[in-house]
XYZ file of C-alpha atoms in Angstrom:
746
model
C 45.505 -76.839 47.022
C 46.408 -77.863 50.442
C 45.917 -75.105 52.984
C 49.212 -74.224 55.016
C 48.040 -73.516 58.803
C 49.935 -70.755 60.538
C 49.247 -70.205 63.996
C 49.451 -66.613 64.504
C 47.315 -63.820 66.791
C 46.731 -61.363 63.958
C 43.327 -62.418 63.587
C 42.663 -62.003 67.217
C 44.310 -58.547 67.108
C 42.106 -57.911 64.222
C 39.082 -58.292 66.278
C 40.507 -56.499 69.521
C 41.769 -53.506 68.402
C 38.520 -51.724 67.622
C 37.338 -53.248 71.094
C 40.150 -51.594 72.563
C 39.561 -48.348 70.720
C 35.897 -48.071 72.013
C 37.058 -47.820 75.507
C 39.728 -44.921 74.516
C 36.919 -43.513 72.732
C 34.337 -43.204 75.767
C 37.459 -41.974 77.758
C 37.966 -38.965 75.501
C 34.469 -37.681 75.388
C 35.352 -34.594 76.723
C 37.772 -33.904 73.704
C 35.869 -34.515 70.265
C 39.124 -34.544 68.254
C 40.990 -36.934 70.312
C 37.988 -39.320 70.254
C 37.914 -39.166 66.420
C 41.587 -39.564 66.123
C 41.015 -42.745 68.168
C 38.421 -43.708 65.703
C 40.746 -43.032 62.710
C 43.623 -44.713 64.236
C 41.834 -47.873 65.058
C 40.355 -48.020 61.555
C 43.705 -47.668 60.055
C 45.263 -50.446 62.454
C 42.612 -52.911 61.726
C 43.167 -52.483 57.994
C 46.851 -52.577 58.175
C 46.514 -55.771 60.418
C 44.106 -57.696 57.836
C 46.276 -56.449 54.849
C 49.352 -57.823 56.115
C 47.930 -61.373 55.897
C 46.186 -61.083 52.475
C 49.433 -62.083 50.365
C 49.820 -65.255 52.461
C 46.206 -66.099 52.125
C 46.610 -65.432 48.399
C 49.300 -68.255 48.543
C 46.930 -70.726 50.303
C 47.917 -70.131 54.015
C 45.500 -69.879 56.624
C 46.306 -67.933 60.024
C 44.537 -69.552 63.010
C 44.458 -68.775 66.678
C 42.627 -70.817 69.157
C 41.370 -69.335 72.629
C 40.466 -72.775 74.017
C 37.518 -75.068 74.062
C 34.128 -74.162 75.061
C 32.597 -77.429 74.281
C 34.047 -80.908 74.013
C 35.297 -80.951 70.623
C 34.261 -77.294 70.016
C 37.031 -74.284 70.158
C 36.609 -70.862 70.159
C 38.695 -70.434 67.367
C 39.633 -67.575 64.811
C 40.807 -68.570 61.244
C 41.513 -66.072 58.730
C 41.062 -68.129 55.241
C 40.520 -66.844 51.891
C 36.748 -66.550 52.523
C 37.206 -64.802 55.607
C 39.603 -62.422 54.237
C 37.314 -61.409 51.465
C 34.896 -60.086 54.171
C 37.451 -58.788 56.521
C 39.312 -56.956 53.781
C 36.411 -55.254 52.505
C 35.048 -54.451 55.977
C 38.038 -53.305 57.564
C 38.927 -50.917 54.435
C 35.608 -49.478 54.253
C 35.617 -48.309 58.075
C 38.285 -45.993 57.174
C 36.117 -44.473 54.727
C 32.995 -44.431 56.748
C 35.036 -43.125 59.764
C 35.988 -39.941 57.985
C 32.208 -39.580 56.444
C 30.991 -39.987 60.167
C 32.843 -37.146 61.464
C 31.624 -34.770 58.725
C 28.093 -36.040 59.101
C 27.790 -36.154 62.878
C 29.345 -32.558 62.956
C 27.632 -31.057 60.234
C 24.217 -32.418 61.448
C 25.113 -31.345 65.070
C 23.951 -34.598 66.212
C 23.853 -35.511 69.987
C 25.534 -38.773 71.750
C 28.310 -38.535 69.520
C 30.585 -40.410 71.809
C 28.179 -43.193 72.080
C 28.067 -43.451 68.411
C 31.678 -43.917 67.685
C 31.981 -46.341 70.442
C 29.174 -48.470 69.213
C 30.357 -48.317 65.665
C 33.909 -49.415 66.740
C 32.322 -52.549 68.739
C 30.227 -53.242 65.892
C 33.401 -53.571 63.625
C 34.841 -55.915 66.272
C 31.812 -58.122 65.916
C 32.331 -58.096 62.106
C 36.021 -58.857 62.128
C 34.948 -61.825 64.717
C 32.458 -63.095 62.308
C 34.771 -62.734 59.009
C 37.512 -64.868 61.152
C 35.209 -67.344 62.944
C 36.813 -70.698 62.694
C 33.270 -72.912 63.333
C 29.519 -72.305 63.570
C 29.766 -71.813 67.395
C 32.207 -68.912 67.106
C 30.156 -67.238 64.446
C 27.122 -67.287 66.218
C 28.513 -65.364 69.165
C 29.928 -62.656 67.438
C 26.606 -62.747 65.005
C 24.825 -61.939 68.615
C 27.461 -59.589 69.671
C 26.971 -57.519 66.452
C 23.214 -57.482 66.646
C 23.741 -56.127 70.631
C 26.331 -53.424 69.389
C 24.366 -52.197 66.364
C 21.177 -51.501 68.508
C 22.452 -48.336 69.867
C 23.139 -47.023 66.373
C 19.647 -48.015 64.810
C 17.933 -46.253 68.055
C 20.378 -43.463 68.133
C 18.048 -40.336 67.715
C 16.023 -41.895 70.803
C 12.502 -40.908 69.111
C 9.932 -43.284 69.541
C 10.233 -44.312 66.041
C 14.139 -44.824 66.457
C 13.472 -47.206 69.632
C 10.594 -48.996 67.823
C 13.073 -49.566 65.157
C 15.813 -50.775 67.542
C 13.384 -53.326 69.116
C 12.323 -54.888 65.808
C 15.789 -55.056 64.755
C 16.716 -56.921 67.749
C 13.846 -59.262 67.694
C 14.496 -60.157 63.961
C 18.185 -60.405 63.844
C 18.909 -61.617 67.582
C 15.829 -63.309 68.907
C 14.791 -64.495 65.252
C 17.716 -65.220 63.066
C 20.118 -65.813 66.214
C 17.756 -68.557 67.412
C 17.526 -70.193 64.004
C 21.287 -70.095 63.649
C 21.577 -71.800 66.868
C 19.210 -74.564 66.318
C 20.676 -75.428 62.935
C 24.095 -75.621 64.654
C 23.095 -77.612 67.480
C 21.530 -80.105 64.741
C 24.717 -80.013 62.777
C 26.485 -81.135 65.764
C 24.084 -83.782 66.681
C 24.343 -85.068 63.071
C 28.237 -84.857 62.289
C 29.701 -84.320 65.816
C 31.647 -81.201 64.296
C 30.834 -77.582 63.409
C 34.158 -76.677 62.124
C 34.380 -74.825 58.679
C 35.673 -77.102 56.235
C 36.531 -76.207 52.464
C 33.961 -78.060 50.402
C 31.755 -78.872 53.417
C 31.753 -80.967 56.393
C 32.043 -84.636 55.180
C 29.914 -86.344 57.738
C 26.940 -84.392 56.464
C 27.169 -86.038 53.345
C 26.699 -89.494 54.716
C 23.813 -88.208 57.341
C 19.941 -88.299 56.725
C 18.949 -86.084 53.838
C 15.862 -85.147 55.641
C 17.718 -83.798 58.875
C 20.768 -82.339 56.844
C 18.322 -80.273 54.946
C 16.357 -79.240 57.959
C 20.025 -78.015 59.510
C 20.670 -76.509 56.159
C 17.327 -74.305 56.094
C 17.560 -73.390 59.575
C 21.072 -71.812 59.329
C 20.625 -70.480 55.663
C 17.277 -68.643 56.978
C 18.942 -67.731 60.364
C 21.812 -65.771 58.530
C 19.391 -64.734 55.841
C 17.396 -62.721 58.220
C 20.426 -60.258 58.544
C 20.798 -60.319 54.633
C 17.091 -59.071 54.531
C 15.354 -62.202 52.706
C 11.686 -61.710 52.619
C 9.465 -61.848 54.253
C 11.976 -61.376 57.302
C 13.115 -58.079 55.797
C 10.905 -55.670 57.544
C 13.533 -54.567 60.109
C 15.797 -53.233 57.241
C 13.435 -50.184 55.910
C 12.505 -49.317 59.509
C 16.240 -49.154 60.743
C 16.463 -46.100 58.150
C 15.793 -43.997 61.070
C 19.134 -43.990 62.050
C 21.721 -41.623 60.711
C 23.003 -41.934 57.567
C 26.375 -43.609 58.369
C 24.897 -46.227 60.542
C 22.731 -46.798 57.340
C 25.640 -47.101 55.378
C 27.220 -49.747 58.184
C 23.869 -51.630 58.045
C 23.738 -51.962 54.218
C 27.030 -51.647 52.860
C 29.838 -52.432 55.561
C 28.754 -54.960 58.161
C 25.402 -56.091 59.065
C 23.424 -57.222 55.896
C 26.970 -58.492 54.656
C 27.281 -60.509 57.849
C 24.085 -62.076 56.866
C 25.319 -62.850 53.166
C 28.595 -63.852 54.438
C 27.138 -66.425 56.977
C 24.929 -67.850 53.951
C 28.084 -68.322 52.201
C 29.788 -70.018 55.017
C 27.037 -72.345 55.176
C 26.798 -73.063 51.651
C 30.766 -73.411 50.857
C 32.319 -74.559 54.359
C 29.552 -76.327 56.221
C 27.602 -78.308 53.527
C 29.490 -77.614 50.379
C 28.192 -76.447 46.931
C 27.637 -80.128 45.724
C 25.619 -81.313 48.828
C 23.541 -78.278 48.647
C 22.607 -79.002 44.886
C 22.315 -82.805 45.837
C 19.871 -82.350 48.399
C 16.495 -83.038 46.876
C 12.872 -81.712 47.130
C 9.869 -82.407 45.081
C 9.303 -81.259 41.528
C 12.961 -81.365 40.750
C 14.257 -78.806 43.361
C 17.082 -79.164 45.171
C 17.963 -77.079 48.377
C 20.115 -74.779 46.369
C 17.464 -74.116 43.756
C 15.098 -73.241 46.798
C 17.677 -70.931 48.292
C 17.830 -69.429 44.662
C 14.344 -69.052 44.111
C 13.955 -67.054 47.456
C 16.483 -65.027 46.284
C 14.953 -64.360 42.958
C 11.314 -63.625 44.413
C 12.949 -61.336 46.904
C 14.721 -59.112 44.430
C 12.002 -58.986 41.960
C 9.365 -57.833 45.106
C 11.849 -55.516 46.575
C 12.611 -53.813 43.313
C 8.575 -53.230 42.706
C 8.556 -51.799 46.342
C 11.289 -49.355 45.955
C 9.550 -47.847 42.874
C 7.086 -46.600 45.292
C 9.113 -44.958 47.662
C 9.683 -41.381 47.694
C 11.953 -40.872 50.830
C 15.214 -41.669 49.468
C 16.762 -43.619 51.952
C 13.315 -45.970 52.229
C 14.095 -46.436 48.421
C 17.486 -47.246 49.095
C 16.680 -49.675 51.969
C 14.234 -51.580 49.431
C 17.297 -51.585 47.075
C 19.547 -53.125 49.484
C 16.600 -56.128 50.267
C 16.855 -56.599 46.244
C 20.663 -56.363 45.739
C 21.404 -58.787 48.596
C 19.265 -61.155 47.205
C 21.555 -61.526 44.181
C 24.170 -63.143 46.361
C 21.669 -65.494 47.547
C 20.728 -66.300 44.172
C 24.341 -66.873 42.931
C 25.051 -69.016 46.079
C 22.256 -71.504 44.981
C 23.599 -71.717 41.398
C 25.884 -74.831 41.064
C 28.552 -74.036 38.992
C 31.963 -72.080 38.815
C 30.466 -68.753 37.255
C 27.407 -68.551 39.653
C 29.609 -68.817 42.941
C 32.265 -66.343 41.584
C 29.347 -63.903 40.597
C 27.607 -64.333 43.817
C 31.043 -63.758 45.803
C 32.249 -60.474 43.686
C 28.788 -59.028 44.475
C 29.419 -58.826 48.041
C 32.360 -56.248 47.434
C 30.640 -54.689 44.665
C 27.693 -53.982 46.325
C 29.530 -52.605 49.111
C 31.220 -49.940 47.258
C 27.990 -48.931 45.084
C 25.586 -48.939 48.176
C 27.900 -47.010 50.466
C 28.175 -44.337 47.625
C 24.270 -44.056 47.665
C 23.848 -43.896 51.178
C 26.607 -41.010 51.723
C 25.164 -39.084 48.915
C 21.794 -39.299 50.406
C 23.311 -38.230 53.858
C 25.130 -35.394 52.335
C 21.863 -34.156 50.783
C 20.189 -34.146 54.181
C 23.104 -32.323 56.120
C 23.677 -29.669 53.298
C 19.922 -29.059 52.211
C 17.739 -31.274 54.663
C 16.038 -32.781 51.495
C 14.976 -36.153 52.126
C 12.215 -36.604 49.430
C 12.988 -37.403 45.658
C 9.859 -35.487 44.791
C 12.005 -32.220 46.289
C 14.898 -32.796 44.458
C 14.205 -31.003 40.955
C 17.151 -29.080 40.055
C 19.259 -30.473 43.001
C 22.378 -31.497 40.570
C 23.099 -27.971 40.335
C 23.294 -27.213 44.174
C 25.107 -30.675 44.634
C 27.052 -31.414 41.291
C 29.709 -33.799 42.805
C 27.158 -35.641 45.139
C 24.461 -36.253 42.459
C 27.162 -37.091 39.998
C 28.579 -40.014 42.281
C 24.977 -41.126 43.159
C 24.591 -41.363 39.265
C 27.651 -43.344 38.696
C 26.902 -45.828 41.502
C 23.056 -45.932 40.329
C 24.340 -47.066 36.800
C 26.641 -49.613 38.553
C 23.548 -50.948 40.781
C 21.680 -51.328 37.228
C 24.541 -53.555 35.758
C 25.816 -50.846 33.404
C 29.152 -52.154 32.007
C 32.717 -50.747 33.273
C 31.100 -50.650 36.767
C 31.323 -53.195 39.798
C 27.900 -54.212 39.321
C 28.049 -55.328 35.606
C 30.915 -57.808 36.563
C 29.433 -59.621 39.242
C 25.900 -59.996 37.572
C 27.630 -60.970 34.479
C 29.108 -63.798 36.186
C 25.773 -64.924 37.541
C 24.074 -64.849 34.483
C 26.449 -67.058 32.799
C 26.268 -69.279 35.678
C 22.632 -69.400 35.477
C 22.582 -70.150 31.670
C 25.324 -72.645 32.007
C 23.467 -74.564 34.952
C 20.065 -74.550 32.919
C 21.514 -75.938 29.872
C 23.731 -78.604 31.630
C 21.734 -79.501 34.827
C 18.160 -78.151 35.211
C 15.982 -75.898 33.281
C 14.645 -74.234 36.507
C 17.791 -72.053 36.324
C 16.657 -70.300 33.123
C 13.769 -68.574 35.238
C 16.510 -67.468 37.759
C 18.362 -65.885 34.809
C 14.768 -64.013 33.832
C 14.783 -62.908 37.468
C 18.048 -61.212 37.030
C 17.366 -59.515 33.747
C 13.864 -58.263 35.038
C 15.694 -56.996 38.368
C 18.110 -54.974 36.206
C 15.185 -53.267 34.079
C 13.649 -52.579 37.529
C 17.045 -51.080 39.015
C 16.822 -48.575 36.145
C 13.544 -48.012 36.697
C 13.696 -46.689 40.328
C 16.963 -44.918 40.082
C 16.277 -43.084 36.849
C 13.609 -41.056 38.564
C 16.219 -39.403 41.029
C 18.941 -38.793 38.367
C 16.249 -37.385 35.954
C 14.619 -35.298 38.538
C 18.141 -33.962 39.991
C 19.700 -33.221 36.682
C 16.881 -32.577 34.007
C 14.041 -30.732 36.057
C 13.749 -27.319 37.200
C 12.287 -26.165 40.248
C 9.338 -24.416 38.857
C 8.489 -26.872 36.434
C 8.487 -30.315 38.495
C 6.909 -33.285 37.202
C 6.030 -35.391 40.075
C 6.486 -39.048 38.633
C 3.544 -41.382 38.570
C 5.549 -44.375 39.818
C 6.332 -42.499 42.892
C 3.013 -41.131 44.528
C 1.074 -39.366 42.217
C -1.719 -40.044 39.885
C -1.038 -41.582 36.270
C 0.463 -39.020 33.978
C 2.400 -37.355 36.748
C 1.300 -33.728 38.208
C 3.154 -30.575 36.898
C 3.587 -28.086 39.763
C 6.357 -26.079 41.212
C 8.328 -27.279 44.572
C 9.697 -23.359 45.228
C 8.156 -21.706 48.288
C 6.429 -18.563 47.978
C 8.035 -15.446 49.183
C 6.197 -15.305 52.383
C 7.472 -18.781 53.521
C 4.452 -20.483 52.253
C 3.991 -22.691 49.179
C 3.489 -21.499 45.666
C -0.329 -20.884 44.500
C -0.486 -24.027 42.417
C 1.501 -26.510 44.987
C -1.525 -26.596 47.302
C -2.568 -30.092 46.444
C 0.792 -31.636 46.967
C 1.684 -30.027 50.274
C -1.406 -30.836 52.161
C -3.233 -27.762 51.585
C -6.508 -26.961 49.560
C -6.052 -26.016 45.775
C -6.258 -23.050 44.424
C -6.773 -20.315 46.763
C -5.261 -22.119 50.001
C -1.874 -21.611 48.470
C -0.185 -20.536 52.150
C 0.743 -23.545 54.335
C 0.078 -21.753 57.549
C -3.561 -22.320 57.190
C -4.212 -18.784 55.827
C -6.703 -17.982 53.198
C -5.627 -16.778 49.705
C -4.604 -13.239 48.811
C -6.612 -10.426 50.565
C -8.388 -12.377 52.835
C -5.596 -13.479 55.070
C -5.100 -10.164 57.172
C -9.156 -10.122 57.988
C -8.860 -13.496 59.588
C -5.660 -13.661 61.200
C -4.304 -16.175 58.775
C -7.074 -18.805 59.549
C -9.119 -20.768 56.995
C -12.377 -19.113 56.425
C -14.441 -22.278 56.576
C -11.882 -24.874 58.433
C -13.012 -25.627 61.752
C -10.309 -28.194 61.930
C -7.553 -25.707 61.172
C -4.499 -25.234 63.298
C -4.670 -22.326 65.476
C -1.208 -22.544 66.941
C -0.455 -19.271 66.185
C -3.768 -17.530 67.803
C -2.221 -16.476 70.784
C 0.575 -14.533 68.847
C -1.771 -12.845 66.798
C -4.724 -12.062 69.123
C -3.984 -8.513 69.714
C -3.532 -7.605 65.962
C -6.720 -9.788 65.041
C -9.109 -7.935 67.476
C -7.576 -4.433 66.314
C -8.256 -5.534 62.561
C -11.784 -6.421 63.388
C -12.653 -3.745 65.368
C -11.635 -1.468 62.503
C -13.625 -3.315 59.836
C -16.663 -3.458 62.294
C -16.459 0.504 62.770
C -16.105 1.043 59.117
C -18.848 -0.856 58.425
C -21.149 0.693 60.897
C -19.899 4.191 60.029
C -20.733 3.877 56.446
C -24.193 2.215 57.265
C -24.861 5.588 59.831
C -23.468 7.802 56.830
C -26.082 6.277 54.424
C -28.933 6.472 56.536
C -28.166 10.212 57.309
C -27.880 11.262 53.945
C -30.885 9.419 52.652
C -28.943 7.517 50.385
C -30.486 4.562 48.594
C -29.410 1.346 49.897
C -27.214 -0.962 48.001
C -28.808 -3.542 46.186
C -26.136 -6.046 47.018
C -26.531 -5.600 50.504
C -29.268 -7.786 52.008
C -31.985 -6.356 54.080
C -32.147 -7.737 57.588
C -35.455 -9.599 56.762
C -33.924 -11.379 54.004
C -30.992 -12.763 56.303
C -32.203 -16.289 57.952
C -33.225 -16.409 61.690
C -30.460 -17.595 63.865
C -30.094 -18.185 67.384
C -27.915 -15.621 68.402
C -27.523 -16.323 71.972
C -25.924 -19.543 70.833
C -23.199 -17.663 68.562
C -19.868 -17.130 70.341
C -19.340 -13.583 71.701
C -16.741 -11.639 73.310
C -17.137 -9.666 76.482
C -18.633 -6.538 74.808
C -21.080 -8.737 73.241
C -19.639 -8.592 69.859
C -20.021 -12.073 67.891
C -16.695 -13.486 67.090
C -15.811 -16.739 65.429
C -14.491 -19.532 67.462
C -11.210 -20.361 66.570
C -10.604 -23.423 68.842
C -8.821 -26.170 67.322
C -10.176 -29.843 66.838
C -8.525 -32.555 68.843
C -7.414 -34.250 65.517
C -3.453 -34.669 65.510
C -2.187 -33.051 62.446
C 0.907 -34.832 62.496
C -1.009 -37.909 60.996
C -2.478 -38.290 57.412
C -6.001 -36.949 57.104
C -9.065 -38.850 55.804
C -9.196 -38.566 51.941
C -12.282 -36.620 51.446
C -13.225 -33.949 48.658
C -14.344 -31.119 50.562
C -11.176 -28.892 50.605
C -11.313 -28.661 54.263
C -8.796 -31.472 55.049
C -5.184 -32.034 54.352
C -4.585 -34.733 51.927
C -1.961 -37.219 52.486
C 0.239 -36.949 49.661
C 2.564 -39.794 50.488
C 0.316 -43.023 50.781
C 3.554 -45.043 50.420
C 5.408 -43.164 53.164
C 2.929 -43.009 55.817
C 5.625 -43.251 58.315
C 7.089 -40.352 57.431
C 6.189 -36.553 57.459
C 3.751 -35.675 54.440
C 3.601 -32.527 52.715
C 6.217 -31.461 50.081
C 8.613 -29.300 51.837
C 6.051 -28.784 55.104
C 7.736 -27.808 58.206
C 5.225 -26.380 60.870
C 8.227 -24.317 62.505
C 9.365 -23.032 59.394
C 5.992 -22.167 57.998
C 5.071 -20.301 61.181
C 8.291 -18.531 61.294
C 7.985 -17.466 57.687
C 4.521 -16.259 58.030
C 5.402 -14.046 60.875
C 8.446 -12.742 59.300
C 7.656 -12.907 55.738
C 11.240 -13.982 55.197
C 11.251 -17.060 53.084
C 15.027 -17.061 53.248
C 14.796 -17.840 56.919
C 11.936 -20.046 56.768
C 13.648 -22.500 54.591
C 16.927 -22.574 56.476
C 18.957 -20.516 53.784
C 21.746 -17.824 54.774
C 20.984 -15.029 52.540
C 24.366 -13.618 52.718
C 26.220 -16.959 51.831
C 23.702 -18.362 49.426
C 23.801 -21.380 51.019
C 20.902 -23.946 52.440
C 21.031 -24.851 55.945
C 19.195 -27.554 57.782
C 15.715 -26.370 56.401
C 14.151 -25.325 59.753
C 14.192 -22.404 62.023
C 17.193 -23.004 64.221
C 15.886 -24.273 67.732
C 19.133 -24.872 69.648
C 18.672 -27.007 72.936
C 21.004 -26.678 75.639
C 23.528 -28.909 74.045
C 23.640 -26.708 70.894
C 21.833 -29.311 68.643
C 19.364 -28.365 66.000
C 15.936 -29.683 66.822
C 15.521 -31.355 63.409
C 15.009 -34.989 64.593
C 11.209 -34.579 65.344
C 10.345 -35.543 61.614
C 10.032 -31.674 60.956
C 10.654 -31.365 57.301
C 11.891 -28.561 55.500
C 13.979 -29.626 52.586
C 13.619 -29.029 49.058
C 14.383 -25.788 47.031
C 14.437 -22.458 48.864
C 12.686 -19.334 47.629
C 14.304 -18.334 44.023
C 15.397 -21.826 43.424
C 18.578 -23.847 44.147
C 21.901 -21.894 44.509
C 24.271 -22.835 41.564
C 27.417 -24.330 42.683
C 29.858 -24.550 39.593
C 32.523 -27.283 38.947
C 35.364 -24.963 40.602
C 33.482 -24.191 43.612
C 32.398 -28.031 44.083
C 36.244 -28.704 44.220
C 36.817 -25.912 46.543
C 34.494 -27.411 49.168
C 31.436 -25.042 48.732
C 29.106 -27.637 47.819
C 29.860 -29.609 51.095
C 32.473 -30.421 53.645
C 35.351 -32.670 52.388
C 34.905 -34.800 55.080
C 31.560 -36.086 53.249
C 32.764 -35.272 49.693
C 36.057 -37.238 50.201
C 34.518 -40.664 51.316
C 31.471 -40.379 48.618
C 34.129 -40.040 45.757
C 36.344 -42.480 47.169
C 33.389 -45.138 47.338
C 32.364 -44.125 43.990
C 35.898 -44.629 42.459
C 36.217 -48.008 44.233
C 33.203 -48.991 42.253
C 34.545 -47.973 39.227
C 37.871 -49.701 39.555
C 36.329 -52.986 40.877
C 34.419 -52.853 37.362
C 37.295 -52.154 35.247
C 40.351 -53.797 37.100
C 38.907 -56.561 39.371
C 41.928 -58.682 39.287
C 44.445 -55.819 40.166
C 42.247 -55.083 43.164
C 42.729 -58.371 44.590
C 39.120 -59.583 44.840
C 38.547 -61.627 41.896
C 41.722 -63.216 42.462
C 40.794 -63.989 46.169
C 37.072 -65.199 45.055
C 38.537 -67.648 42.525
C 40.810 -69.229 45.085
C 37.694 -69.487 47.454
C 35.817 -71.101 44.517
C 38.422 -73.401 43.054
C 39.196 -75.089 46.611
C 35.532 -75.755 47.339
C 33.921 -77.114 43.712
C 34.739 -80.745 42.846
C 36.987 -81.200 39.971
C 34.325 -82.153 37.304
C 33.019 -78.529 37.783
C 36.083 -76.777 38.219
C 36.965 -73.490 36.605
C 36.193 -73.775 32.627
């Protein structure tokens, strides 16, 4: 099929519409409704422009617009061909969904800097359209770097040290790492072939070039784009970027950034070198460049799935799931054959729909209940039935269950691997084994979330051994005690001591708490942050106890009563240097409650004395430890005795809030961005939301529920009617025009 070139400015308009909207968003910063109206309008306009080109592209047309030459023979060209339309149609459509979700999330979480957020999001979508419609390697490199710069404010949105560190690492990996490799590969291709324009089936001059140089150029480009796709060991920026707001995580994982990396690798394989040349570039031990690429993908998807098993923080688990799932695309692109390539390209929209659903669900859990940890989600399905139902459907799709999007793409890749192993090289059978193993691992790390949410109760929760706890699990309750502390049998899991140290405010058990001001009896390293508030009460309590003891002793002496055998004589008490003991102004010996200089925000050493907190999350050392732990909430709960307030629950409405004491700053922002965490069920368990209440919006706002159900529905439809949605038809057109005749569609 010969492409019919059509000179048309629509590819340029698709890039510019959200870029112009970014300025309008900034200009409307004083009016949030107008600002968000520009966001929605730009998203709808962008999708309309892209969709208007789809029918002609399906008929073989290519829309092209050139802005002139940068270098001799290299134009700044935008081309809307079939492969570019696949990515552009997906990203522009999902931006509409993500825009509505962003409004609900940012307002529901009372985030700061919302204008900057929406403006950066708009610029990121402009860069994404530029990557999709780039006509050559130089153009895609320019937009690739613009995307890295535009998404930095989103990654570092919270402006905490962790967020800034994640943003710097993101730039270091994607811009100064991956970008440099892409630029080097582009220069080498230009040196070898004298041409860097994308050509269906590959640039012909590369097939006649020196194989060593051609292979070097291939791996420079593939690894450079693969950095954004999260291939190991260049994936570290991706989990750390989870410190960003959840809609940004959705952008990073489903809509733009990692998809731009996978799309870049697709361009290199299909339109720079061509599938045939990628398979023919030979390496030792019977490997070709394509098989090496697939092997990297197989190793990454297996290792990332195993790491995901150990993550208790939900977004961290989803981040490593993304590293694994994106490697399916990389693996499929290395499978020389019709089925393998179709499966790889179909996994781009399939993963986008499923992963966007999962991240939206995680964000809705955070906004509605401030719960981020899987070990705190026992029974949360009755509080968030629609959210967790959508999470379940998307999880099943990620595992490759039939009638969902993930099954269709993985089925094509499995068939492609088997056919390649039977007809070309047995190495492909190992790739098939990696695909099957990864499917099992997907079930292993998603099932605990589903089981915990729907099949466990808050008062009988089994912490899964695959997460963070000892083999066999650990049965304990996640419900807080009525005084704002933790239940008695939870001390070992919340950083406290076992048994008698149930209170999370450092207090002793039962009747000892009142006599020591809520301090541990034998913990010199305890936290005395509440000493100033309790000084007066503590001193009066101690004085009463001392006077009572002295009065009883004097009465005994006057009455001639026999001394109690249980009370030791002074002679039996070991000598002590009384002068060295701390005393008050009246000379009364009092304990020294001064705290040590240990930073209690960091995990304590694992010692078996019972005097130190235990880091109960060894795999999540960078996130707050302690199930349901919140210093602010625990303090408020200890002082007021009101567990409903301490856990962010409104007793009148029966709905959970952010899970922290409300501490509004001048901008009215809930101060919950400093890793203070108080998620999990409130006292008495989760408030039950039935089906009718959920549909009426009692579970959460429809600004977040609507996008969740939309993304989930798209994942189901792609698994049931992939042709009618247009994606499979478009992908078959892409593959048919890029494979030689002998390996065309069966």
